[in-house]
PDB file of C-alpha atoms in Angstrom:
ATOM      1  CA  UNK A   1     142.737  -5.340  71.951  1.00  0.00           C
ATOM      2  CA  UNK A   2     139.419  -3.279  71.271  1.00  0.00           C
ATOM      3  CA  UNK A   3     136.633  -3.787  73.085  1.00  0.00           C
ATOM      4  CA  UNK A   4     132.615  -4.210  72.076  1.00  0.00           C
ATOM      5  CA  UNK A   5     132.380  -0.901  73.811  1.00  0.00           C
ATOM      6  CA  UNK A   6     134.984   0.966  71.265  1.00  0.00           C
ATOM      7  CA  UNK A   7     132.910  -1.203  68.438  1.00  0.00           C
ATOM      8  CA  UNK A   8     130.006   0.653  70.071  1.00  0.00           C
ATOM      9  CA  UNK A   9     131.294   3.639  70.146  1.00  0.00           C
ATOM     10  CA  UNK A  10     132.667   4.385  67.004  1.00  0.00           C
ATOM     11  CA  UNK A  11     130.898   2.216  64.776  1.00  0.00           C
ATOM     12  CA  UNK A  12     134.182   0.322  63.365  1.00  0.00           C
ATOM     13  CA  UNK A  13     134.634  -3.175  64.204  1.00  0.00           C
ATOM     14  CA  UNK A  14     137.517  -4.170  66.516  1.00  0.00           C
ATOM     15  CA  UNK A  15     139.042  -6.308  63.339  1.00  0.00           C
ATOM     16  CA  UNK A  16     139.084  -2.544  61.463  1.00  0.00           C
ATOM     17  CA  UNK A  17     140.235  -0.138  64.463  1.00  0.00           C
ATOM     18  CA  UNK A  18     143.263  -3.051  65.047  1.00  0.00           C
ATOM     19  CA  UNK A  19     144.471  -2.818  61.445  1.00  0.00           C
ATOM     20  CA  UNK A  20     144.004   0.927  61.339  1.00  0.00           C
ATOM     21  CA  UNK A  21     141.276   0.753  59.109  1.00  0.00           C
ATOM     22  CA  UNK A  22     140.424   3.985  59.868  1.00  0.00           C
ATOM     23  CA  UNK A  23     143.434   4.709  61.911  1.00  0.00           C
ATOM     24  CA  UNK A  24     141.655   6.013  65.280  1.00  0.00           C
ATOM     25  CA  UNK A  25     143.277   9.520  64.894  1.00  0.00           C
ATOM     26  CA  UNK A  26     140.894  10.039  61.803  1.00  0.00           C
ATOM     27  CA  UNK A  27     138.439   9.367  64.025  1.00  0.00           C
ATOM     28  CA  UNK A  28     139.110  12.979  65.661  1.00  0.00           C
ATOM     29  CA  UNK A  29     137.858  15.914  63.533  1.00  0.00           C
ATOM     30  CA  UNK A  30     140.419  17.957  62.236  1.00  0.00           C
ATOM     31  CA  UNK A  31     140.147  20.854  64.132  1.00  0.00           C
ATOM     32  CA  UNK A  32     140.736  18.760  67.396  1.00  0.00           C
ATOM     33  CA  UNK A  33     143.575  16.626  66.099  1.00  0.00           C
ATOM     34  CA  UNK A  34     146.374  18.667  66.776  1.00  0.00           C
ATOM     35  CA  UNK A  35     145.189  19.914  70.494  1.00  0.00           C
ATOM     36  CA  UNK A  36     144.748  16.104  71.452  1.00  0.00           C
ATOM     37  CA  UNK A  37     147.808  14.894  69.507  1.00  0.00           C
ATOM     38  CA  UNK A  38     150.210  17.484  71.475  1.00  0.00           C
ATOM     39  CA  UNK A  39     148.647  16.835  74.902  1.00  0.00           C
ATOM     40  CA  UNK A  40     149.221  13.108  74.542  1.00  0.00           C
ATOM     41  CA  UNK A  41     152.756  13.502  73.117  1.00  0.00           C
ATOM     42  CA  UNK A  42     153.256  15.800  76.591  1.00  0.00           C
ATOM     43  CA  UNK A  43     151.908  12.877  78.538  1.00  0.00           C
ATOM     44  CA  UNK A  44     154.024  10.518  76.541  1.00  0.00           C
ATOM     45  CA  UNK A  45     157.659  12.632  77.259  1.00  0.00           C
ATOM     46  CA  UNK A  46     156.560  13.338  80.343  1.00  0.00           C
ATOM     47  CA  UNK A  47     155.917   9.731  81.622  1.00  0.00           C
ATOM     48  CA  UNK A  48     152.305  10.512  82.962  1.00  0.00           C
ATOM     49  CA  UNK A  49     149.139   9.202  82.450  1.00  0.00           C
ATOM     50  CA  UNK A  50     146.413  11.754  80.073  1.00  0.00           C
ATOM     51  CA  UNK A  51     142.842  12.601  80.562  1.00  0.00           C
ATOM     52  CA  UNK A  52     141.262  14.096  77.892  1.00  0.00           C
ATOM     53  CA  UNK A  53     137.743  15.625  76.248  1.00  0.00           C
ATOM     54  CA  UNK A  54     137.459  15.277  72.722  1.00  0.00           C
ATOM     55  CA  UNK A  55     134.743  14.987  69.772  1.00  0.00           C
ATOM     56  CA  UNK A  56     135.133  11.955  67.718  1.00  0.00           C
ATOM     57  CA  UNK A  57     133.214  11.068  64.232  1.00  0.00           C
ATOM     58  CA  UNK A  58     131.718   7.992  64.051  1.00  0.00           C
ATOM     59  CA  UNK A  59     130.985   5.716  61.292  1.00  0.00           C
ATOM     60  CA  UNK A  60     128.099   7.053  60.360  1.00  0.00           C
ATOM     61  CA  UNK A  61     129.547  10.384  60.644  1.00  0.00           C
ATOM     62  CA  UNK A  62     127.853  10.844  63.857  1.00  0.00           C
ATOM     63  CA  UNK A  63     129.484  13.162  66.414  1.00  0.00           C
ATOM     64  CA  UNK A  64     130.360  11.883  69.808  1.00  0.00           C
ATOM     65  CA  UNK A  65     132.498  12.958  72.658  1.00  0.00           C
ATOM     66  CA  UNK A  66     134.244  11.083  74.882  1.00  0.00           C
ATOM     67  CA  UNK A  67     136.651  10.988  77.746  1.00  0.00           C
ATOM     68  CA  UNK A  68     140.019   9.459  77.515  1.00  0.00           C
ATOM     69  CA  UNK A  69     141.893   8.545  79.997  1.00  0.00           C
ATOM     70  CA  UNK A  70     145.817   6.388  78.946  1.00  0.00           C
ATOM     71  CA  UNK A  71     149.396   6.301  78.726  1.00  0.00           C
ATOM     72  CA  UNK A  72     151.869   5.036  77.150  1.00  0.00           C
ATOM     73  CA  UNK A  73     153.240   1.361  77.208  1.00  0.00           C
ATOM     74  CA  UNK A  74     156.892   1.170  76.986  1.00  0.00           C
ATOM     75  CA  UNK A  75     160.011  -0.831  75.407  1.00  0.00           C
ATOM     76  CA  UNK A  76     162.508  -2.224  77.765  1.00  0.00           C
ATOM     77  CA  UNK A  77     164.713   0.951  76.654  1.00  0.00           C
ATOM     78  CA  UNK A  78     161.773   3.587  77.314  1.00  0.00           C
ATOM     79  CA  UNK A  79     160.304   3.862  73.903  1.00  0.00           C
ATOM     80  CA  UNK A  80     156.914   4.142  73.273  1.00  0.00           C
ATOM     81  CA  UNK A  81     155.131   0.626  72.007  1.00  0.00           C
ATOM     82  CA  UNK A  82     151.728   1.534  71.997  1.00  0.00           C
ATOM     83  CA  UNK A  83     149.286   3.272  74.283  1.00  0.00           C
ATOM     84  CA  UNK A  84     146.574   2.055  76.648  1.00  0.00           C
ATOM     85  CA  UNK A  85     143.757   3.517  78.322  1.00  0.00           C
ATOM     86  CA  UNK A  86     139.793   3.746  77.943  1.00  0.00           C
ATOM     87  CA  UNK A  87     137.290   5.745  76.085  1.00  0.00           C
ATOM     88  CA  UNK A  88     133.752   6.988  77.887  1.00  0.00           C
ATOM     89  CA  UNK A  89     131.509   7.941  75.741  1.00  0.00           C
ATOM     90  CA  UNK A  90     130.114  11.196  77.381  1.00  0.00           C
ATOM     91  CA  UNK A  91     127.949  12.736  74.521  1.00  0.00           C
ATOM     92  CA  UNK A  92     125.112  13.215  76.630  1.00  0.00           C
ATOM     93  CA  UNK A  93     126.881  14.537  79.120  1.00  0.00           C
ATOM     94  CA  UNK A  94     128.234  16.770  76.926  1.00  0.00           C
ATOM     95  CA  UNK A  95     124.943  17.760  74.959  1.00  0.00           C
ATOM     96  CA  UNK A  96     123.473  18.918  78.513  1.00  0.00           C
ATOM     97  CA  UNK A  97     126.591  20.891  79.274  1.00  0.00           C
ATOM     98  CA  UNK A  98     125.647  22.357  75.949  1.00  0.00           C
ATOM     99  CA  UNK A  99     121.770  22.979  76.873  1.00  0.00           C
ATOM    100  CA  UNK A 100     122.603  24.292  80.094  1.00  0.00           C
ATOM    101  CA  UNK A 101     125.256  26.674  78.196  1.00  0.00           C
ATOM    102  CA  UNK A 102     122.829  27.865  75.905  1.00  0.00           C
ATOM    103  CA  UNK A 103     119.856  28.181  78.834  1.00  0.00           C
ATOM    104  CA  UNK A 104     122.636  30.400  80.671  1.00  0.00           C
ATOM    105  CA  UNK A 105     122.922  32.797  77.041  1.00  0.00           C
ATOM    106  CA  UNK A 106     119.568  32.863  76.679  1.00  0.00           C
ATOM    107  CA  UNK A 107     118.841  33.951  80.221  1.00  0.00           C
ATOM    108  CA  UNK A 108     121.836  36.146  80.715  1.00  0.00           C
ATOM    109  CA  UNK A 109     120.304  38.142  77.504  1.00  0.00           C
ATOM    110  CA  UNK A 110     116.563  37.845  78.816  1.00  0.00           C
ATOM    111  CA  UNK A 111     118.310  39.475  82.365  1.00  0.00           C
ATOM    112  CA  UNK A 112     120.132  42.555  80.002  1.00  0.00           C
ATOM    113  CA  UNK A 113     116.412  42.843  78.344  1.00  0.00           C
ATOM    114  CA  UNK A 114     114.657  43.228  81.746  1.00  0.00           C
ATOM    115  CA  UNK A 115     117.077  45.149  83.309  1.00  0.00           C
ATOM    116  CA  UNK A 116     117.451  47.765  80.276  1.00  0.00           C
ATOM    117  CA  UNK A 117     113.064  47.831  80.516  1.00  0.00           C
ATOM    118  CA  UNK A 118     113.771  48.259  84.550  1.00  0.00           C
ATOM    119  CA  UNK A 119     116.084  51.302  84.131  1.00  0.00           C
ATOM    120  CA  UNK A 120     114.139  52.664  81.321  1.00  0.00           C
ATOM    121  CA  UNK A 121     111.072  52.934  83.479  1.00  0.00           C
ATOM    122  CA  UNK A 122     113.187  54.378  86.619  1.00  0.00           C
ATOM    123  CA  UNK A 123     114.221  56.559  84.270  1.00  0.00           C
ATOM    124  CA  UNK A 124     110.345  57.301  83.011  1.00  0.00           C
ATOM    125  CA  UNK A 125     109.412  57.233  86.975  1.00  0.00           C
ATOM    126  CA  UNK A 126     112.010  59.441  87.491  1.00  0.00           C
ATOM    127  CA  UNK A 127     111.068  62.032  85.204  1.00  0.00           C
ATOM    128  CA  UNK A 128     107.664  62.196  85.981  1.00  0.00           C
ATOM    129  CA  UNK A 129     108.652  62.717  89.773  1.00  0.00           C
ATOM    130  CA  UNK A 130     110.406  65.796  88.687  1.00  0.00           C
ATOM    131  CA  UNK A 131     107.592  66.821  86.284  1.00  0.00           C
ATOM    132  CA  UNK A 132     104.638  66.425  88.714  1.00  0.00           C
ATOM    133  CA  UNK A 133     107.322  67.896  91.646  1.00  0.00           C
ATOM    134  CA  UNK A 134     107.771  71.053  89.002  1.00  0.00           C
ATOM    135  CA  UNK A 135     104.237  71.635  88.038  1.00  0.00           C
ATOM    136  CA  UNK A 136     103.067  71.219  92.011  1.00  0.00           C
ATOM    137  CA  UNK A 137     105.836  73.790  93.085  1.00  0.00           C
ATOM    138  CA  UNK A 138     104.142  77.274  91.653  1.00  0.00           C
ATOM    139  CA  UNK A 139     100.813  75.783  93.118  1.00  0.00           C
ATOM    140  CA  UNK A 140     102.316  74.580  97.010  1.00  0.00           C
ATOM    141  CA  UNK A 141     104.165  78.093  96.692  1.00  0.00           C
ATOM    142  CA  UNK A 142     100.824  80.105  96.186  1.00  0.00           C
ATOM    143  CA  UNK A 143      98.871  78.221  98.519  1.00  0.00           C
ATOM    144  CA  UNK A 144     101.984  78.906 101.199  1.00  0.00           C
ATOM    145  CA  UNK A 145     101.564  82.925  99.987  1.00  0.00           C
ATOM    146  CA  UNK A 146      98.044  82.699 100.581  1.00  0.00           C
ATOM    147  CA  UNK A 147      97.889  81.336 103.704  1.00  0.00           C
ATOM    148  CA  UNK A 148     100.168  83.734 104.982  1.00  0.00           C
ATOM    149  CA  UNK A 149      98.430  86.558 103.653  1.00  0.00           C
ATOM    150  CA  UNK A 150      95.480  85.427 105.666  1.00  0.00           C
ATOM    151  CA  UNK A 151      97.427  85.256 108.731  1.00  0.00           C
ATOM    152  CA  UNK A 152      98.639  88.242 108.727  1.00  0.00           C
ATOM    153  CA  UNK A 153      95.189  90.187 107.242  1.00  0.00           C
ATOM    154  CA  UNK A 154      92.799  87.996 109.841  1.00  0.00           C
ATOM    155  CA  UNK A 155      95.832  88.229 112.907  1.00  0.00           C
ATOM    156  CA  UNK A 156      92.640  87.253 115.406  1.00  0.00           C
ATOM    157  CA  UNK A 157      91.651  84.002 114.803  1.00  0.00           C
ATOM    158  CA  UNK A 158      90.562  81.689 117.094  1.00  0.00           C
ATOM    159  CA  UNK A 159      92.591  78.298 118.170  1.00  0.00           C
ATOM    160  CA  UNK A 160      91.145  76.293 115.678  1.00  0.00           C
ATOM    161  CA  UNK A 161      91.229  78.589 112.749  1.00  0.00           C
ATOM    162  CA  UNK A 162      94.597  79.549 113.658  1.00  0.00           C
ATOM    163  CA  UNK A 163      95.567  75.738 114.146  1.00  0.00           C
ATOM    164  CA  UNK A 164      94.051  74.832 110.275  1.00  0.00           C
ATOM    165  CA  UNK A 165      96.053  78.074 108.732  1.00  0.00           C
ATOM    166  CA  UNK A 166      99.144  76.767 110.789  1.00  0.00           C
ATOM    167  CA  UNK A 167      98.580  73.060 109.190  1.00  0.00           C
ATOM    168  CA  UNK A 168      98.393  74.222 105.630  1.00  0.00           C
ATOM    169  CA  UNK A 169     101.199  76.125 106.185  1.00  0.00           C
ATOM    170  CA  UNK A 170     103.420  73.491 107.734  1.00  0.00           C
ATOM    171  CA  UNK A 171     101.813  70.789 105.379  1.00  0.00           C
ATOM    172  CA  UNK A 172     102.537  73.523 102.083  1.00  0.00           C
ATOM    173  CA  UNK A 173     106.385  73.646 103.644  1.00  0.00           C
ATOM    174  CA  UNK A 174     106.724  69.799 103.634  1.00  0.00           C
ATOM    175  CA  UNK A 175     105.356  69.255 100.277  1.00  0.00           C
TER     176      UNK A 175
END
């Protein structure tokens, strides 16, 4: 049996897919044929049921993918007659799992961009702080010098004066 929904699927009629016509394993690309034939033949031996993801090519060479889910039917002596199961088509689900994929790339490389621009301007930041902290040392240092020099050439100041020279000082230490 094949239903409308394999006939949908694929493209083939039921009549065809019954008689082989392609045989249904053509219907896999090549470079997925082996992977699905040797999980289904482990789900045969094994007496389990299989779920699988696969692409399949359609009739009009269309690629799909679908979910399978089957097993095997078997013989009165435990051979294999033929196997059973359903096909979902999941393409779209599939092409979004794609999309997001890509999306993910694409923003994984836009956050290595950003974060190589954010370390090359720490790095930019960084080095000006020690440039404008090295040109602002010689400067702080003489105005330190120079205030001392007053305070110890003018040692009679009054409270305020004396209170300014002592901020300069303590504000030329911080800096």
């Amino acid at each position: 049996f094949v239903s409308e929904g394999a006939t949908v699927l694929t493209g083939f009629t039921p009549a065809q897919l019954m008689a082989q016509r392609p045989a249904f394993g053509t219907l896999i690309p090549p470079e997925e044929r082996a992977r699905v034939w040797r999980e289904v033949q482990a789900a045969l031996e094994a007496r389990r049921p299989f779920q699988l993801t696969y692409p399949l090519v359609t009739a009009d060479g269309e690629r799909k993918w679908v979910w399978e889910q089957g097993s095997g039917v078997l013989e009165a002596d435990g051979r294999v007659r033929c196997l059973e199961g359903f096909i979902t088509d999941i393409t779209e689900a599939q092409r979004s799992k794609e999309e997001v994929r890509r999306l993910n790339q694409t923003l994984e490389h836009k956050v290595r961009q950003r974060t190589a621009q954010l370390e090359a301007a720490n790095a930019d930041l960084e080095a000006f702080g020690y440039s404008i902290a090295h040109d602002l040392r010689a400067p702080i240092a003489a105005i330190n010098g120079f205030a001392q020099a007053l305070r110890e050439r003018l040692p009679d100041l009054d409270a305020t004066s004396a209170r300014y020279l002592a901020r300069i000082q303590g504000n030329g230490r911080r800096m």
